[in-house]
Tab-separated table of C-alpha atoms in Angstrom:
chain	number	residue	atom	x	y	z
A	1101	MET	CA	-0.022	-0.009	0.245
A	1102	SER	CA	3.013	2.581	0.311
A	1103	ARG	CA	2.606	3.126	-3.101
A	1104	VAL	CA	-0.672	4.891	-3.072
A	1105	SER	CA	-0.995	8.666	-3.209
A	1106	ALA	CA	-2.554	10.387	0.015
A	1107	GLU	CA	-5.540	11.109	-2.852
A	1108	ASP	CA	-6.252	7.646	-3.529
A	1109	TYR	CA	-5.967	6.774	0.164
A	1110	SER	CA	-8.676	9.081	0.803
A	1111	TYR	CA	-10.449	8.234	-1.666
A	1112	LEU	CA	-10.520	4.578	-1.052
A	1113	LYS	CA	-11.297	4.792	2.639
A	1114	GLN	CA	-14.170	7.073	1.579
A	1115	LYS	CA	-15.702	4.025	-0.346
A	1116	GLY	CA	-14.817	1.600	2.355
A	1117	SER	CA	-12.425	-0.482	0.541
A	1118	PHE	CA	-10.622	-0.686	4.006
A	1119	SER	CA	-13.446	-1.654	5.883
A	1120	LEU	CA	-14.259	-5.183	7.793
A	1121	PRO	CA	-16.703	-6.377	9.619
A	1122	LYS	CA	-16.502	-7.263	13.136
A	1123	ARG	CA	-13.869	-9.814	14.227
A	1124	ASP	CA	-16.318	-12.549	15.161
A	1125	VAL	CA	-18.013	-12.171	11.606
A	1126	LEU	CA	-14.711	-11.767	9.391
A	1127	GLU	CA	-13.546	-14.556	10.819
A	1128	ASP	CA	-17.174	-16.969	10.146
A	1129	LEU	CA	-16.772	-15.526	6.299
A	1130	LEU	CA	-12.849	-16.300	6.415
A	1131	GLU	CA	-13.740	-20.011	7.635
A	1132	CYS	CA	-16.899	-19.653	4.925
A	1133	TYR	CA	-14.177	-18.889	2.602
A	1134	PHE	CA	-12.357	-22.100	3.098
A	1135	ASP	CA	-15.245	-24.588	3.667
A	1136	TYR	CA	-16.809	-23.705	0.072
A	1137	ILE	CA	-14.418	-21.584	-2.120
A	1138	HIS	CA	-10.982	-22.885	-1.270
A	1139	PRO	CA	-11.898	-26.583	-2.641
A	1140	THR	CA	-12.473	-25.674	-6.188
A	1141	MET	CA	-9.720	-22.889	-6.214
A	1142	PRO	CA	-6.805	-24.359	-3.535
A	1143	PHE	CA	-4.421	-21.621	-4.427
A	1144	ILE	CA	-3.818	-20.312	-0.751
A	1145	ASP	CA	-2.495	-22.495	1.691
A	1146	GLU	CA	-4.700	-22.545	4.544
A	1147	THR	CA	-2.162	-23.061	7.348
A	1148	GLU	CA	0.040	-20.473	6.494
A	1149	PHE	CA	-3.078	-18.531	5.939
A	1150	TRP	CA	-3.993	-18.784	9.283
A	1151	GLU	CA	-0.297	-18.442	10.549
A	1152	ILE	CA	-0.503	-15.002	9.111
A	1153	TYR	CA	-3.570	-14.307	10.394
A	1154	HIS	CA	-3.193	-14.497	13.816
A	1155	GLY	CA	0.904	-13.617	13.749
A	1156	ARG	CA	2.078	-16.909	14.667
A	1157	ASP	CA	4.862	-19.214	13.048
A	1158	ALA	CA	4.890	-22.838	12.052
A	1159	ASP	CA	4.642	-23.905	15.794
A	1160	GLY	CA	2.614	-21.741	16.791
A	1161	GLN	CA	4.536	-19.121	18.508
A	1162	PRO	CA	3.795	-15.770	18.226
A	1163	SER	CA	5.964	-14.697	15.175
A	1164	PRO	CA	8.275	-10.933	15.398
A	1165	PRO	CA	6.471	-8.335	13.192
A	1166	SER	CA	9.704	-8.113	11.229
A	1167	HIS	CA	9.444	-11.662	10.375
A	1168	ARG	CA	5.636	-11.486	9.358
A	1169	THR	CA	4.281	-11.868	5.915
A	1170	ARG	CA	2.056	-9.972	4.871
A	1171	ILE	CA	-1.564	-10.968	3.048
A	1172	SER	CA	-1.980	-8.777	-0.058
A	1173	TRP	CA	-5.176	-6.321	1.137
A	1174	LEU	CA	-6.555	-6.585	-2.420
A	1175	ILE	CA	-6.710	-10.664	-2.195
A	1176	PHE	CA	-8.103	-10.542	1.693
A	1177	GLN	CA	-11.344	-7.873	0.607
A	1178	ALA	CA	-11.364	-10.480	-2.452
A	1179	MET	CA	-11.987	-13.281	-0.728
A	1180	LEU	CA	-14.541	-12.231	1.814
A	1181	PHE	CA	-16.365	-11.001	-1.797
A	1182	ALA	CA	-16.186	-14.623	-3.002
A	1183	ALA	CA	-17.506	-15.819	0.488
A	1184	THR	CA	-20.638	-13.769	0.466
A	1185	THR	CA	-21.477	-16.245	-2.234
A	1186	CYS	CA	-22.141	-19.026	0.210
A	1187	ALA	CA	-22.262	-17.485	3.458
A	1188	SER	CA	-25.692	-18.066	5.050
A	1189	PRO	CA	-28.241	-15.499	5.026
A	1190	GLU	CA	-27.799	-15.343	9.240
A	1191	LEU	CA	-24.459	-14.324	8.847
A	1192	LEU	CA	-24.756	-12.008	5.803
A	1193	ARG	CA	-27.205	-9.819	8.599
A	1194	ARG	CA	-24.370	-9.801	11.121
A	1195	ALA	CA	-22.134	-8.844	8.649
A	1196	GLY	CA	-24.785	-5.735	8.148
A	1197	TYR	CA	-26.235	-6.474	4.722
A	1198	THR	CA	-30.120	-6.658	3.536
A	1199	SER	CA	-29.684	-9.215	1.332
A	1200	ARG	CA	-27.298	-11.717	-0.718
A	1201	MET	CA	-27.216	-9.455	-3.669
A	1202	VAL	CA	-26.181	-6.400	-1.595
A	1203	ALA	CA	-23.810	-8.475	0.091
A	1204	ARG	CA	-22.165	-9.439	-3.202
A	1205	ARG	CA	-22.647	-5.810	-5.148
A	1206	GLU	CA	-20.944	-4.068	-1.859
A	1207	ALA	CA	-17.826	-6.687	-1.436
A	1208	PHE	CA	-16.856	-6.995	-5.189
A	1209	PHE	CA	-17.397	-2.993	-5.757
A	1210	LYS	CA	-14.367	-2.879	-2.880
A	1211	VAL	CA	-12.293	-5.186	-4.774
A	1212	ARG	CA	-13.101	-3.530	-7.910
A	1213	THR	CA	-12.093	-0.030	-6.640
A	1214	LEU	CA	-8.547	-1.258	-5.221
A	1215	TYR	CA	-8.140	-3.142	-8.850
A	1216	SER	CA	-8.396	0.291	-10.339
A	1217	LEU	CA	-5.749	1.849	-8.454
A	1218	ASP	CA	-3.331	-0.381	-9.054
A	1219	ILE	CA	-2.566	-0.795	-5.383
A	1220	GLU	CA	-1.191	-4.334	-6.476
A	1221	ARG	CA	1.446	-5.178	-9.072
A	1222	ASP	CA	2.294	-8.731	-8.095
A	1223	ASN	CA	0.822	-10.820	-11.137
A	1224	MET	CA	0.563	-13.808	-9.075
A	1225	VAL	CA	-1.705	-11.886	-6.812
A	1226	LEU	CA	-3.265	-10.391	-9.716
A	1227	LEU	CA	-3.946	-14.189	-11.083
A	1228	GLN	CA	-5.529	-14.915	-7.693
A	1229	THR	CA	-8.027	-11.775	-7.400
A	1230	PHE	CA	-8.948	-12.278	-10.640
A	1231	LEU	CA	-9.660	-15.913	-10.132
A	1232	LEU	CA	-12.077	-14.563	-6.977
A	1233	MET	CA	-13.804	-11.422	-8.795
A	1234	SER	CA	-14.816	-14.281	-11.083
A	1235	TYR	CA	-17.508	-15.162	-8.709
A	1236	TRP	CA	-19.642	-12.027	-9.854
A	1237	ARG	CA	-21.854	-13.160	-12.832
A	1238	GLY	CA	-22.282	-9.281	-13.065
A	1239	ASP	CA	-25.635	-6.941	-13.867
A	1240	ALA	CA	-27.794	-7.206	-17.395
A	1241	GLY	CA	-25.847	-5.860	-20.222
A	1242	GLU	CA	-22.884	-5.916	-18.226
A	1243	ASP	CA	-19.904	-7.633	-20.055
A	1244	LYS	CA	-17.589	-8.087	-17.468
A	1245	ASP	CA	-18.861	-11.260	-16.039
A	1246	ALA	CA	-17.639	-14.359	-14.876
A	1247	TRP	CA	-16.453	-14.899	-18.135
A	1248	HIS	CA	-14.284	-11.829	-18.261
A	1249	TRP	CA	-12.779	-12.303	-14.989
A	1250	SER	CA	-11.930	-15.924	-15.597
A	1251	GLY	CA	-10.231	-14.906	-18.783
A	1252	LEU	CA	-7.888	-12.128	-17.129
A	1253	ALA	CA	-7.238	-14.802	-14.346
A	1254	LEU	CA	-5.613	-17.219	-17.209
A	1255	SER	CA	-3.825	-14.161	-19.488
A	1256	LYS	CA	-1.605	-13.508	-16.254
A	1257	ALA	CA	-1.314	-17.399	-15.729
A	1258	ALA	CA	-0.405	-17.968	-19.629
A	1259	GLY	CA	2.396	-14.937	-19.027
A	1260	LEU	CA	3.494	-15.895	-16.393
A	1261	GLY	CA	4.529	-19.926	-17.329
A	1262	LEU	CA	2.490	-21.343	-15.115
A	1263	HIS	CA	1.076	-24.259	-17.990
A	1264	LEU	CA	4.775	-25.427	-18.263
A	1265	GLN	CA	6.944	-26.705	-15.740
A	1266	THR	CA	9.976	-24.509	-15.123
A	1267	SER	CA	13.522	-25.081	-15.393
A	1268	THR	CA	14.180	-22.262	-13.241
A	1269	PRO	CA	15.433	-23.721	-9.643
A	1270	LEU	CA	12.133	-23.279	-6.764
A	1271	THR	CA	11.696	-23.929	-3.266
A	1272	ARG	CA	9.150	-26.119	-2.618
A	1273	ARG	CA	6.760	-24.101	-1.522
A	1274	GLN	CA	6.944	-21.719	-4.865
A	1275	GLU	CA	6.651	-25.029	-6.581
A	1276	THR	CA	3.458	-25.760	-4.966
A	1277	LEU	CA	1.967	-22.668	-5.054
A	1278	ARG	CA	2.498	-22.228	-8.724
A	1279	ARG	CA	1.034	-25.611	-9.495
A	1280	ARG	CA	-1.891	-24.872	-7.313
A	1281	CYS	CA	-2.522	-21.804	-8.869
A	1282	TRP	CA	-2.287	-23.400	-12.564
A	1283	TRP	CA	-5.238	-26.040	-11.397
A	1284	SER	CA	-7.181	-23.538	-10.127
A	1285	CYS	CA	-7.169	-21.708	-13.120
A	1286	VAL	CA	-8.235	-24.894	-14.633
A	1287	LEU	CA	-10.709	-25.916	-12.272
A	1288	ARG	CA	-12.575	-22.693	-12.630
A	1289	ASP	CA	-12.078	-22.195	-16.222
A	1290	ARG	CA	-13.998	-25.480	-16.397
A	1291	LEU	CA	-16.735	-24.515	-14.043
A	1292	VAL	CA	-17.180	-21.143	-15.465
A	1293	ALA	CA	-17.770	-23.182	-18.805
A	1294	LEU	CA	-20.270	-25.300	-17.586
A	1295	SER	CA	-21.983	-22.948	-16.381
A	1296	GLU	CA	-22.251	-20.606	-19.338
A	1297	GLN	CA	-22.074	-23.669	-21.969
A	1298	ARG	CA	-19.207	-22.689	-23.710
A	1299	PRO	CA	-16.030	-24.432	-24.221
A	1300	PRO	CA	-13.250	-24.150	-21.842
A	1301	ARG	CA	-10.935	-22.208	-22.721
A	1302	ILE	CA	-7.906	-24.088	-21.790
A	1303	GLN	CA	-6.967	-27.636	-23.775
A	1304	LEU	CA	-5.741	-30.574	-22.433
A	1305	ASP	CA	-2.721	-30.633	-24.833
A	1306	GLU	CA	-1.847	-27.043	-23.980
A	1307	PHE	CA	-0.149	-28.107	-20.480
A	1308	ASP	CA	2.456	-30.003	-18.767
A	1309	VAL	CA	1.944	-29.471	-14.871
A	1310	PRO	CA	1.944	-32.777	-12.908
A	1311	LEU	CA	-1.399	-33.042	-10.494
A	1312	LEU	CA	-1.872	-31.648	-7.187
A	1313	THR	CA	-1.987	-34.750	-4.904
A	1314	LEU	CA	-2.605	-34.534	-1.377
A	1315	ALA	CA	0.471	-33.901	0.027
A	1316	ASP	CA	0.225	-30.329	-1.582
A	1317	TYR	CA	-2.303	-29.122	0.970
A	1318	ASN	CA	-0.565	-28.757	3.950
A	1319	VAL	CA	-3.447	-30.211	6.042
A	1320	GLY	CA	-1.702	-30.963	9.056
A	1321	LEU	CA	-2.262	-27.768	11.326
A	1322	ARG	CA	-5.486	-26.695	12.265
A	1323	SER	CA	-6.865	-23.299	12.417
A	1324	PRO	CA	-7.415	-21.571	15.712
A	1325	ILE	CA	-10.782	-20.399	15.310
A	1326	CYS	CA	-11.838	-23.686	14.332
A	1327	LYS	CA	-15.020	-24.736	16.980
A	1328	LEU	CA	-14.227	-28.374	16.053
A	1329	SER	CA	-12.033	-30.643	17.972
A	1330	SER	CA	-8.510	-31.426	16.248
A	1331	GLY	CA	-9.242	-34.456	15.200
A	1332	GLU	CA	-12.346	-33.186	13.285
A	1333	GLU	CA	-10.720	-29.847	12.179
A	1334	LEU	CA	-8.524	-32.610	10.592
A	1335	GLY	CA	-10.795	-34.460	9.244
A	1336	LYS	CA	-13.067	-32.211	7.294
A	1337	ARG	CA	-9.283	-29.980	5.977
A	1338	THR	CA	-8.415	-33.882	4.887
A	1339	THR	CA	-11.759	-34.360	3.301
A	1340	LEU	CA	-11.767	-31.050	1.237
A	1341	SER	CA	-8.651	-31.550	-0.049
A	1342	MET	CA	-9.693	-34.870	-1.007
A	1343	PHE	CA	-13.007	-33.264	-2.991
A	1344	SER	CA	-10.425	-30.740	-4.496
A	1345	VAL	CA	-8.067	-33.124	-6.167
A	1346	GLN	CA	-10.966	-35.739	-6.967
A	1347	LEU	CA	-12.733	-32.638	-9.121
A	1348	ILE	CA	-9.485	-32.014	-10.847
A	1349	ARG	CA	-9.645	-35.492	-11.925
A	1350	LEU	CA	-13.056	-35.401	-13.093
A	1351	MET	CA	-12.648	-32.596	-15.176
A	1352	LEU	CA	-9.794	-33.777	-16.883
A	1353	CYS	CA	-11.992	-36.829	-17.494
A	1354	SER	CA	-15.090	-34.656	-19.226
A	1355	GLY	CA	-12.209	-32.269	-20.762
A	1356	ARG	CA	-11.692	-34.977	-23.721
A	1357	ASN	CA	-14.610	-33.054	-25.261
A	1358	PRO	CA	-15.907	-34.142	-29.241
A	1359	PRO	CA	-14.966	-31.100	-31.589
A	1360	SER	CA	-17.092	-27.879	-30.345
A	1361	PRO	CA	-17.655	-24.463	-32.120
A	1362	SER	CA	-14.246	-22.413	-31.612
A	1363	MET	CA	-14.031	-19.495	-29.195
A	1364	ASP	CA	-14.138	-16.705	-32.576
A	1365	SER	CA	-17.202	-18.880	-34.154
A	1366	GLN	CA	-19.043	-18.117	-30.650
A	1367	SER	CA	-17.755	-14.581	-30.380
A	1368	ALA	CA	-18.699	-13.322	-33.963
A	1369	SER	CA	-22.564	-14.955	-33.408
A	1370	PRO	CA	-25.162	-13.303	-31.488
A	1371	GLY	CA	-26.776	-16.438	-31.496
A	1372	ALA	CA	-23.756	-18.736	-30.156
A	1373	ALA	CA	-24.667	-19.348	-26.689
A	1374	GLU	CA	-27.962	-20.041	-27.188
A	1375	THR	CA	-26.579	-23.012	-30.302
A	1376	TRP	CA	-24.205	-24.121	-27.837
A	1377	GLY	CA	-26.741	-24.872	-25.337
A	1378	ARG	CA	-28.835	-26.724	-28.141
A	1379	VAL	CA	-25.688	-28.845	-28.947
A	1380	SER	CA	-26.073	-32.821	-28.357
A	1381	GLN	CA	-24.963	-34.281	-26.208
A	1382	PRO	CA	-22.717	-37.297	-26.812
A	1383	THR	CA	-23.651	-40.897	-25.409
A	1384	ARG	CA	-21.611	-43.621	-24.253
A	1385	ASP	CA	-22.251	-45.803	-27.527
A	1386	ASP	CA	-20.626	-42.337	-29.030
A	1387	LYS	CA	-17.296	-43.702	-30.557
A	1388	ARG	CA	-15.957	-39.833	-30.514
A	1389	PHE	CA	-16.577	-39.481	-27.065
A	1390	THR	CA	-13.954	-41.811	-25.096
A	1391	GLY	CA	-14.099	-40.111	-21.680
A	1392	PHE	CA	-16.715	-42.020	-20.384
A	1393	ALA	CA	-14.374	-45.269	-19.846
A	1394	ASP	CA	-12.091	-42.671	-18.008
A	1395	LEU	CA	-15.075	-41.203	-16.142
A	1396	ASP	CA	-15.866	-44.688	-15.076
A	1397	TYR	CA	-12.514	-45.346	-13.947
A	1398	TRP	CA	-13.153	-42.486	-11.592
A	1399	MET	CA	-16.694	-43.109	-9.826
A	1400	THR	CA	-15.371	-46.809	-9.175
A	1401	ASN	CA	-12.254	-45.492	-7.446
A	1402	LEU	CA	-13.518	-42.410	-5.672
A	1403	PRO	CA	-12.757	-42.458	-2.093
A	1404	GLU	CA	-15.509	-43.977	-0.015
A	1405	VAL	CA	-15.719	-40.521	1.899
A	1406	LEU	CA	-16.635	-38.895	-1.183
A	1407	GLN	CA	-19.202	-41.646	-2.220
A	1408	HIS	CA	-22.941	-40.335	-2.553
A	1409	SER	CA	-24.688	-42.776	-0.776
A	1410	PRO	CA	-27.649	-42.851	1.929
A	1411	ARG	CA	-25.251	-44.197	4.551
A	1412	SER	CA	-22.854	-41.358	3.897
A	1413	HIS	CA	-25.260	-38.613	4.422
A	1414	GLY	CA	-24.938	-39.583	8.352
A	1415	SER	CA	-28.565	-40.189	9.434
A	1416	HIS	CA	-29.866	-42.929	11.132
A	1417	GLY	CA	-27.241	-43.464	13.747
A	1418	GLY	CA	-24.770	-42.405	11.731
A	1419	ASP	CA	-21.774	-39.825	12.287
A	1420	ALA	CA	-22.890	-36.300	11.413
A	1421	VAL	CA	-21.791	-34.942	8.124
A	1422	LEU	CA	-20.471	-31.453	7.900
A	1423	PRO	CA	-22.925	-29.431	5.821
A	1424	CYS	CA	-19.605	-28.608	3.652
A	1425	ILE	CA	-18.516	-31.743	3.100
A	1426	LEU	CA	-22.469	-32.711	1.737
A	1427	VAL	CA	-22.266	-30.031	-0.274
A	1428	HIS	CA	-18.983	-30.640	-2.149
A	1429	ARG	CA	-20.218	-34.353	-2.273
A	1430	SER	CA	-23.210	-33.975	-3.792
A	1431	ALA	CA	-21.620	-31.061	-6.325
A	1432	LEU	CA	-18.644	-34.134	-7.412
A	1433	HIS	CA	-22.147	-36.010	-8.690
A	1434	ILE	CA	-23.727	-33.570	-9.652
A	1435	TYR	CA	-21.022	-32.970	-12.529
A	1436	TYR	CA	-20.142	-36.652	-12.977
A	1437	GLN	CA	-24.071	-36.980	-14.260
């Protein structure tokens, strides 16, 4: 923030870009973010985030101010904006909002205002911010919607070379961050394309980045604000990380599509979106589409904790399943269908 002029700082303050909800509400929103948004875009190391947030090191001891890593204010506000997508109505009321629409609009405006004044120059931070801003669907007639912001994220990713393995010596943390950012881009590209009935921008033959594994998610340490026991929280974070890994694998299976209309032809035709929405879906007998074999293999090997069955809902004497796990488990099976 040191590069922000006094005039711009005053403007940002006037627009509420530095305002935050009360501490308890803020932490509930952050927990909501990590429960619902983070598993589909795992570019933040959750354990590291909470260490920075609470000013502690990996051993839980207070870290000297001179040794503390800082969280980008742009990213922080973007995380809160994304959390308004899935926060409960009760939590949004506690945050002072009258409706989800109002919450999303006001939170997005804070992020967009910060971005418009170029307070952040780090391209990796900007990439992550664009991914989060893609949760903005836009108003009627607005062209800067989810497709726009996810496209900016992919442009940054290409500029950073995240789609290719690098020969430059990197620390383990740097290498993991690059891969987590890249796979976040792939997931967001696939999910936005699905929701808007467009072909994805990223093609499977355009990158050579190794898949993420559970070891890349650093799930060992608990968040100080979590209301669960250590064992329960470890189980939750492990399951959510497993969901993230399996979602990537599922999107790679479903990415083996038959030839689709090019992006240029869709952009040039006013009726392209409607036309693409009517494209017939391939069947299991369609020889053009070999991905179904991969889909069946994916389903057969899906971890039991992510299997969709009556027993897995924790009813009739079973252990209760956390809502966030139920939501992501259901989402996996919806995408599979």
